[in-house]
Amino acid sequence: MIETRNLTKEFNGLVAVDHISFSVKRGEIFGLLGPNGAGKTTTIRMLATLTRPTAGTATVGDYDIVKDDNEVRKLIGLVSEKIIMYDRLTAKENLWFFGRLYNIQKEVLNTRIDELLELVQLGKWKDVQVGTFSSGMRQRMNVIRALLNMPEVLLLDEPTLGLDPQSTVEVREFIKKINRENKMTIILTTHMMIEADLLCDRIGIIDHGKIAALDTSPHLKRRVSGADTTIFEFEIANLTTNMVSSIQSLECVGSASRDNATRIRVHAHGNNAFDIIIDTIRAEKGKINSVKNLEPTLEDVFLHITGHDVRDNADQKIPMKGHRRFMPRRRVR
Ligand SMILES: Nc1ncnc2c1ncn2[C@@H]1O[C@H](COP(=O)(O)OP(=O)(O)O)[C@@H](O)[C@H]1O
Ligand SMILES: [Mg+2]
């Protein structure tokens, strides 16, 4: 449905998007995940025909984004980072205004507005001024505005940026729903690992204008841990140095590191690893309080691939997961 080949955008010598190539299948949710300034918005704006590439090409539904920009525009709906909505107009009036801009026939538009408002559970708010809406309601309005022309492709630039947790959940649910029910092809950008993980069929990790890795979330995570590695975290009330070295010396253990007085993290491989480690701890009279099986997160993947944290230059600071630093810093195979 979408294909980019060496898509590039320079702003006075600054390469914002640097020879990006990827393709998005029909009906897929494709994520561009990367920190602020990575080039996500610029990529979306090029696909939306709002800005021209300096080099490279892209097609949407086989139409060239430069040569056939009018055709491309008919296929896409864009939800940009900024919400454009008239506070003093009601929900319905706002949608009517934008729908007429798209030149949608009045009868068709009337029914469509009602359907879309129902779709995002805003039906009973249709005659209420948008100025009184919560941020989640406004963002849902912003998304359905992009759906007025029934696009085949939806471009979502940071769809949950700045939303409170409740609204974030609502908007994410809605994105999944329109993808499932309308088979809509979606590209979404985000700097939130969890969002990419929850929503996207495949994820392109973008950093400094380049795609650093592109795959499904499970495959990306496997690059970090290795297909066969499991990460366990044991809480042992009476953890001793001896216990730590016994675990470390096990054949099924790749690495074991003591986190604090009672906690040990173990990278293990093989099917029986768990049993073997438990037996070893018991043999030394260790009292196990809890065991966790830790999956590598996309955060680990980003760090592993780009060598820096995704939030290094992002505006949203969230405390890091404690286990991050235990991940091996191997090169990507
Ligand atoms: N119109 C512009 N003029 C000059 N530089 C720009 C312009 N738009 C974006 N940039 C720069 O391009 C880079 C990528 O920006 P952007 O695509 O907005 O990244 P993201 O959406 O991933 O945060 C940044 O360094 C940004 O400052
Ligand atoms: Mg952006």
Coordinates of C-alpha atoms and ligand atoms in Angstrom, one line a residue:
M1 CA 0.0 0.0 0.0
I2 CA 2.9 2.3 0.8
E3 CA 6.4 2.1 -0.4
T4 CA 9.3 4.5 0.2
R5 CA 12.6 4.2 -1.6
N6 CA 15.6 6.2 -0.3
L7 CA 13.2 8.9 0.8
T8 CA 15.2 11.9 1.9
K9 CA 14.5 15.4 3.2
E10 CA 17.2 18.0 3.8
F11 CA 16.6 21.4 5.4
N12 CA 19.5 23.7 4.6
G13 CA 22.1 21.0 5.0
L14 CA 20.4 19.2 7.9
V15 CA 19.4 15.7 6.8
A16 CA 16.1 15.2 8.6
V17 CA 15.2 12.0 6.8
D18 CA 18.0 10.1 5.4
H19 CA 17.4 7.5 2.6
I20 CA 14.5 5.7 4.3
S21 CA 13.1 2.6 2.6
F22 CA 10.2 0.6 3.8
S23 CA 6.9 -0.8 2.6
V24 CA 3.6 -1.1 4.4
K25 CA 1.1 -3.8 3.5
R26 CA -2.5 -3.3 3.0
G27 CA -4.4 -3.5 6.4
E28 CA -1.2 -3.3 8.4
I29 CA -0.5 -1.0 11.3
F30 CA 3.1 0.1 10.8
G31 CA 4.9 2.1 13.5
L32 CA 7.8 4.6 13.2
L33 CA 9.3 4.6 16.6
G34 CA 12.0 7.1 17.5
P35 CA 13.0 10.0 19.8
N36 CA 12.2 13.7 19.2
G37 CA 13.9 15.0 16.1
A38 CA 14.4 11.5 14.6
G39 CA 12.5 12.5 11.4
K40 CA 9.1 11.0 12.0
T41 CA 6.9 14.0 11.3
T42 CA 8.9 14.9 8.3
T43 CA 8.4 11.4 6.9
I44 CA 4.7 11.6 7.5
R45 CA 4.5 15.1 5.9
M46 CA 6.2 13.8 2.8
L47 CA 3.8 10.9 2.6
A48 CA 0.9 13.3 3.1
T49 CA 2.2 15.4 0.2
L50 CA 2.6 18.4 2.5
T51 CA 6.4 18.7 1.8
R52 CA 8.4 17.4 -1.1
P53 CA 11.3 15.0 -0.7
T54 CA 14.8 16.3 -1.6
A55 CA 15.7 12.8 -2.9
G56 CA 14.1 9.4 -3.2
T57 CA 10.6 8.4 -3.9
A58 CA 7.5 7.1 -2.3
T59 CA 4.2 5.7 -3.5
V60 CA 0.8 5.4 -1.8
G61 CA -1.5 2.9 -3.5
D62 CA 0.9 3.0 -6.5
Y63 CA 0.6 6.7 -6.8
D64 CA 3.7 8.8 -6.7
I65 CA 3.7 11.3 -3.8
V66 CA 5.2 14.0 -6.0
K67 CA 3.8 13.3 -9.5
D68 CA 0.4 12.1 -8.5
D69 CA -0.1 14.1 -5.3
N70 CA -3.8 14.8 -6.0
E71 CA -4.5 11.0 -6.2
V72 CA -2.4 10.4 -3.1
R73 CA -4.5 13.0 -1.2
K74 CA -7.7 11.2 -2.0
L75 CA -6.3 8.0 -0.4
I76 CA -5.0 9.4 2.8
G77 CA -6.3 10.8 6.0
L78 CA -3.8 12.7 8.2
V79 CA -3.9 13.2 11.9
S80 CA -1.2 15.6 12.7
E81 CA 0.5 16.4 16.0
K82 CA -1.5 19.5 16.5
I83 CA -5.3 19.4 17.0
I84 CA -7.1 21.8 14.7
M85 CA -10.6 22.3 16.0
Y86 CA -12.9 25.2 16.5
D87 CA -13.7 25.4 20.2
R88 CA -16.9 27.5 19.7
L89 CA -18.3 25.1 17.1
T90 CA -20.1 21.9 18.2
A91 CA -18.7 18.5 17.4
K92 CA -21.0 18.2 14.5
E93 CA -20.4 21.7 13.2
N94 CA -16.6 21.1 13.2
L95 CA -16.9 17.9 11.2
W96 CA -19.3 19.6 8.9
F97 CA -16.9 22.4 8.2
F98 CA -14.0 20.0 7.4
G99 CA -16.2 17.7 5.4
R100 CA -17.3 20.5 3.2
L101 CA -13.6 21.4 2.7
Y102 CA -13.1 17.8 1.4
N103 CA -16.0 18.5 -0.9
I104 CA -18.1 15.6 0.4
Q105 CA -21.7 15.7 -0.7
K106 CA -24.0 17.0 1.9
E107 CA -26.3 14.0 2.4
V108 CA -23.3 11.6 2.5
L109 CA -21.5 13.9 4.9
N110 CA -24.5 14.1 7.3
T111 CA -24.8 10.4 7.7
R112 CA -21.0 9.9 7.9
I113 CA -20.6 12.4 10.7
D114 CA -23.3 10.7 12.7
E115 CA -21.7 7.3 12.1
L116 CA -18.2 8.5 13.0
L117 CA -19.3 10.3 16.2
E118 CA -21.0 7.0 17.2
L119 CA -17.9 5.1 16.4
V120 CA -15.9 7.1 18.9
Q121 CA -18.8 7.2 21.5
L122 CA -19.3 10.9 21.0
G123 CA -22.8 10.6 19.5
K124 CA -24.5 12.2 22.5
W125 CA -22.0 15.1 22.5
K126 CA -22.6 16.0 18.9
D127 CA -24.3 19.3 19.6
V128 CA -21.9 20.3 22.4
Q129 CA -19.1 22.9 21.8
V130 CA -15.8 21.2 21.4
G131 CA -14.2 23.8 23.7
T132 CA -15.8 21.9 26.7
F133 CA -14.3 18.5 25.6
S134 CA -11.6 16.6 27.5
S135 CA -8.3 16.1 25.7
G136 CA -9.2 12.5 24.9
M137 CA -12.5 13.6 23.4
R138 CA -10.7 16.2 21.3
Q139 CA -8.2 13.8 20.1
R140 CA -10.9 11.3 19.1
M141 CA -12.5 14.2 17.2
N142 CA -9.1 14.9 15.6
V143 CA -8.9 11.3 14.4
I144 CA -12.4 11.1 13.0
R145 CA -11.9 14.3 11.2
A146 CA -9.2 12.5 9.2
L147 CA -11.7 9.7 8.5
L148 CA -14.3 12.0 6.9
N149 CA -13.2 11.2 3.4
M150 CA -13.1 7.4 4.2
P151 CA -9.3 7.2 3.4
E152 CA -7.7 3.9 2.7
V153 CA -4.6 5.0 4.5
L154 CA -4.5 6.8 7.8
L155 CA -1.3 8.7 8.8
L156 CA -1.2 9.2 12.6
D157 CA 1.6 11.5 13.9
E158 CA 2.0 10.9 17.7
P159 CA -1.7 10.2 18.2
T160 CA -1.5 10.1 22.0
L161 CA 1.0 12.8 22.6
G162 CA 0.1 14.9 25.6
L163 CA -3.0 12.8 26.5
D164 CA -3.8 11.7 30.0
P165 CA -3.6 7.9 30.7
Q166 CA -7.4 7.4 30.3
S167 CA -7.6 9.2 27.0
T168 CA -4.5 7.4 25.8
V169 CA -6.2 4.1 26.3
E170 CA -9.3 5.3 24.5
V171 CA -7.4 6.6 21.5
R172 CA -5.3 3.4 21.2
E173 CA -8.4 1.2 21.4
F174 CA -10.0 3.3 18.7
I175 CA -7.0 3.0 16.4
K176 CA -7.1 -0.8 16.8
K177 CA -10.8 -0.8 16.1
I178 CA -10.7 1.1 12.9
N179 CA -7.8 -1.0 11.7
R180 CA -9.7 -4.3 12.5
E181 CA -13.2 -3.2 11.4
N182 CA -12.3 -1.1 8.3
K183 CA -9.2 -2.9 7.2
M184 CA -7.5 0.5 7.2
T185 CA -3.8 0.7 6.5
I186 CA -2.2 2.8 9.2
I187 CA 1.2 4.4 9.7
L188 CA 1.7 5.8 13.2
T189 CA 4.6 7.6 14.7
T190 CA 5.5 7.5 18.3
H191 CA 8.3 8.0 20.7
M192 CA 6.6 5.6 23.2
M193 CA 7.9 2.1 23.2
I194 CA 4.7 0.7 24.8
E195 CA 2.5 2.3 22.1
A196 CA 4.5 0.8 19.3
D197 CA 4.5 -2.5 21.1
L198 CA 0.7 -2.5 21.7
L199 CA -0.5 -1.3 18.3
C200 CA 1.9 -2.1 15.5
D201 CA 2.2 -5.2 13.4
R202 CA 5.7 -4.1 12.4
I203 CA 8.0 -1.4 13.8
G204 CA 10.6 0.7 12.1
I205 CA 13.0 2.1 14.6
I206 CA 14.1 5.5 13.4
D207 CA 17.0 7.5 14.7
H208 CA 18.8 10.5 13.2
G209 CA 16.7 10.2 10.0
K210 CA 17.6 6.6 9.4
I211 CA 15.7 3.3 9.9
A212 CA 18.0 1.4 12.3
A213 CA 15.9 -1.7 12.4
L214 CA 12.6 -2.9 11.0
D215 CA 10.6 -6.0 12.2
T216 CA 7.8 -7.2 14.3
S217 CA 8.1 -6.5 18.0
P218 CA 8.9 -10.1 19.0
H219 CA 11.6 -10.4 16.4
L220 CA 13.1 -7.1 17.4
K221 CA 13.2 -8.3 21.0
R222 CA 14.8 -11.6 20.0
R223 CA 17.7 -9.7 18.5
V224 CA 18.5 -8.5 22.0
S225 CA 18.0 -11.6 24.0
G226 CA 18.9 -14.2 21.4
A227 CA 16.2 -16.7 20.5
D228 CA 17.0 -19.0 23.3
T229 CA 17.7 -16.7 26.2
T230 CA 15.3 -16.2 29.2
I231 CA 15.9 -13.6 31.8
F232 CA 15.0 -14.5 35.4
E233 CA 15.0 -12.4 38.5
F234 CA 15.2 -14.3 41.7
E235 CA 14.5 -12.8 45.2
I236 CA 16.3 -14.9 47.7
A237 CA 16.0 -13.9 51.4
N238 CA 19.4 -15.4 52.4
L239 CA 21.3 -14.9 49.1
T240 CA 25.0 -15.6 49.6
T241 CA 28.1 -15.1 47.4
N242 CA 28.4 -18.9 47.2
M243 CA 24.9 -19.2 45.8
V244 CA 25.7 -16.5 43.2
S245 CA 28.9 -18.3 42.0
S246 CA 27.1 -21.7 42.0
I247 CA 24.5 -20.2 39.7
Q248 CA 27.1 -18.5 37.6
S249 CA 29.0 -21.7 37.0
L250 CA 26.0 -23.5 35.7
E251 CA 26.1 -24.6 32.1
C252 CA 22.7 -23.2 31.3
V253 CA 23.5 -19.8 32.7
G254 CA 25.0 -17.2 30.4
S255 CA 25.3 -14.5 33.0
A256 CA 24.2 -13.9 36.5
S257 CA 24.5 -10.6 38.3
R258 CA 23.7 -9.7 41.8
D259 CA 21.4 -6.6 41.9
N260 CA 21.3 -6.0 45.6
A261 CA 21.4 -8.0 48.9
T262 CA 18.6 -10.3 47.9
R263 CA 18.2 -10.1 44.2
I264 CA 19.9 -11.9 41.4
R265 CA 19.3 -11.7 37.6
V266 CA 20.1 -14.6 35.4
H267 CA 20.3 -14.9 31.7
A268 CA 19.6 -18.6 31.1
H269 CA 19.2 -20.8 28.1
G270 CA 17.7 -24.2 27.4
N271 CA 14.4 -25.8 28.5
N272 CA 15.4 -27.1 31.9
A273 CA 17.3 -24.0 32.9
F274 CA 14.7 -22.9 35.4
D275 CA 14.6 -26.3 37.2
I276 CA 18.3 -26.5 37.3
I277 CA 18.7 -23.1 38.8
I278 CA 16.0 -23.7 41.4
D279 CA 17.6 -27.0 42.4
T280 CA 21.0 -25.2 42.8
I281 CA 19.5 -22.6 45.0
R282 CA 17.6 -25.1 47.1
A283 CA 20.8 -27.3 47.4
E284 CA 22.4 -24.3 49.1
K285 CA 19.4 -23.8 51.4
G286 CA 18.3 -20.6 49.6
K287 CA 14.9 -19.3 50.5
I288 CA 13.2 -18.1 47.3
N289 CA 10.7 -15.4 47.9
S290 CA 9.8 -14.7 44.3
V291 CA 10.9 -15.4 40.7
K292 CA 10.2 -13.2 37.7
N293 CA 10.5 -14.0 34.1
L294 CA 11.6 -10.8 32.4
E295 CA 11.1 -10.2 28.7
P296 CA 13.4 -7.7 27.0
T297 CA 11.4 -4.6 26.2
L298 CA 11.5 -2.5 23.1
E299 CA 13.5 -0.1 25.2
D300 CA 16.2 -2.7 25.4
V301 CA 16.0 -3.1 21.6
F302 CA 16.3 0.6 21.0
L303 CA 19.3 0.9 23.4
H304 CA 20.9 -2.2 21.9
I305 CA 20.5 -1.0 18.3
T306 CA 21.2 2.7 18.5
G307 CA 23.5 2.7 21.6
H308 CA 21.4 5.3 23.3
D309 CA 18.1 5.6 25.2
V310 CA 15.0 6.6 23.3
R311 CA 14.3 9.2 25.8
D312 CA 17.7 10.9 25.8
N313 CA 16.3 13.8 23.9
A314 CA 12.6 13.2 24.3
D315 CA 10.5 15.6 26.3
Q316 CA 8.7 12.9 28.3
K317 CA 10.9 11.5 31.1
I318 CA 9.6 8.2 32.5
P319 CA 11.7 6.3 35.0
M320 CA 13.7 3.5 33.3
K321 CA 13.1 -0.1 33.9
G322 CA 15.6 -1.4 36.4
H323 CA 16.8 -4.3 34.4
R324 CA 17.8 -2.3 31.3
R325 CA 21.5 -2.1 32.2
F326 CA 21.8 -5.8 32.5
M327 CA 21.1 -6.3 28.8
P328 CA 24.1 -7.5 26.8
R329 CA 25.4 -4.9 24.5
R330 CA 26.1 -7.2 21.6
R331 CA 26.1 -6.0 18.0
V332 CA 23.1 -6.8 16.0
R333 CA 23.5 -9.9 13.9
Ligands
LIG1 N1 10.7 23.0 8.5 C1 11.8 22.7 9.0 N2 12.9 23.4 8.8 C2 14.1 23.1 9.3 N3 14.4 22.0 10.0 C3 13.3 21.2 10.3 C4 12.0 21.5 9.8 N4 11.2 20.5 10.2 C5 11.9 19.6 10.9 N5 13.2 20.0 11.0 C6 14.3 19.3 11.6 O1 14.3 18.0 11.1 C7 14.6 17.0 12.1 C8 13.5 16.0 12.2 O2 12.3 16.6 12.7 P1 10.9 15.9 12.8 O3 10.6 15.2 11.5 O4 10.0 16.9 13.3 O5 11.3 14.8 13.9 P2 10.3 14.0 14.9 O6 8.9 14.1 14.3 O7 10.8 12.6 14.8 O8 10.4 14.6 16.2 C9 14.8 17.8 13.4 O9 16.1 18.1 13.6 C10 14.0 19.1 13.1 O10 14.6 20.2 13.9
MG2 MG 7.2 14.8 15.3

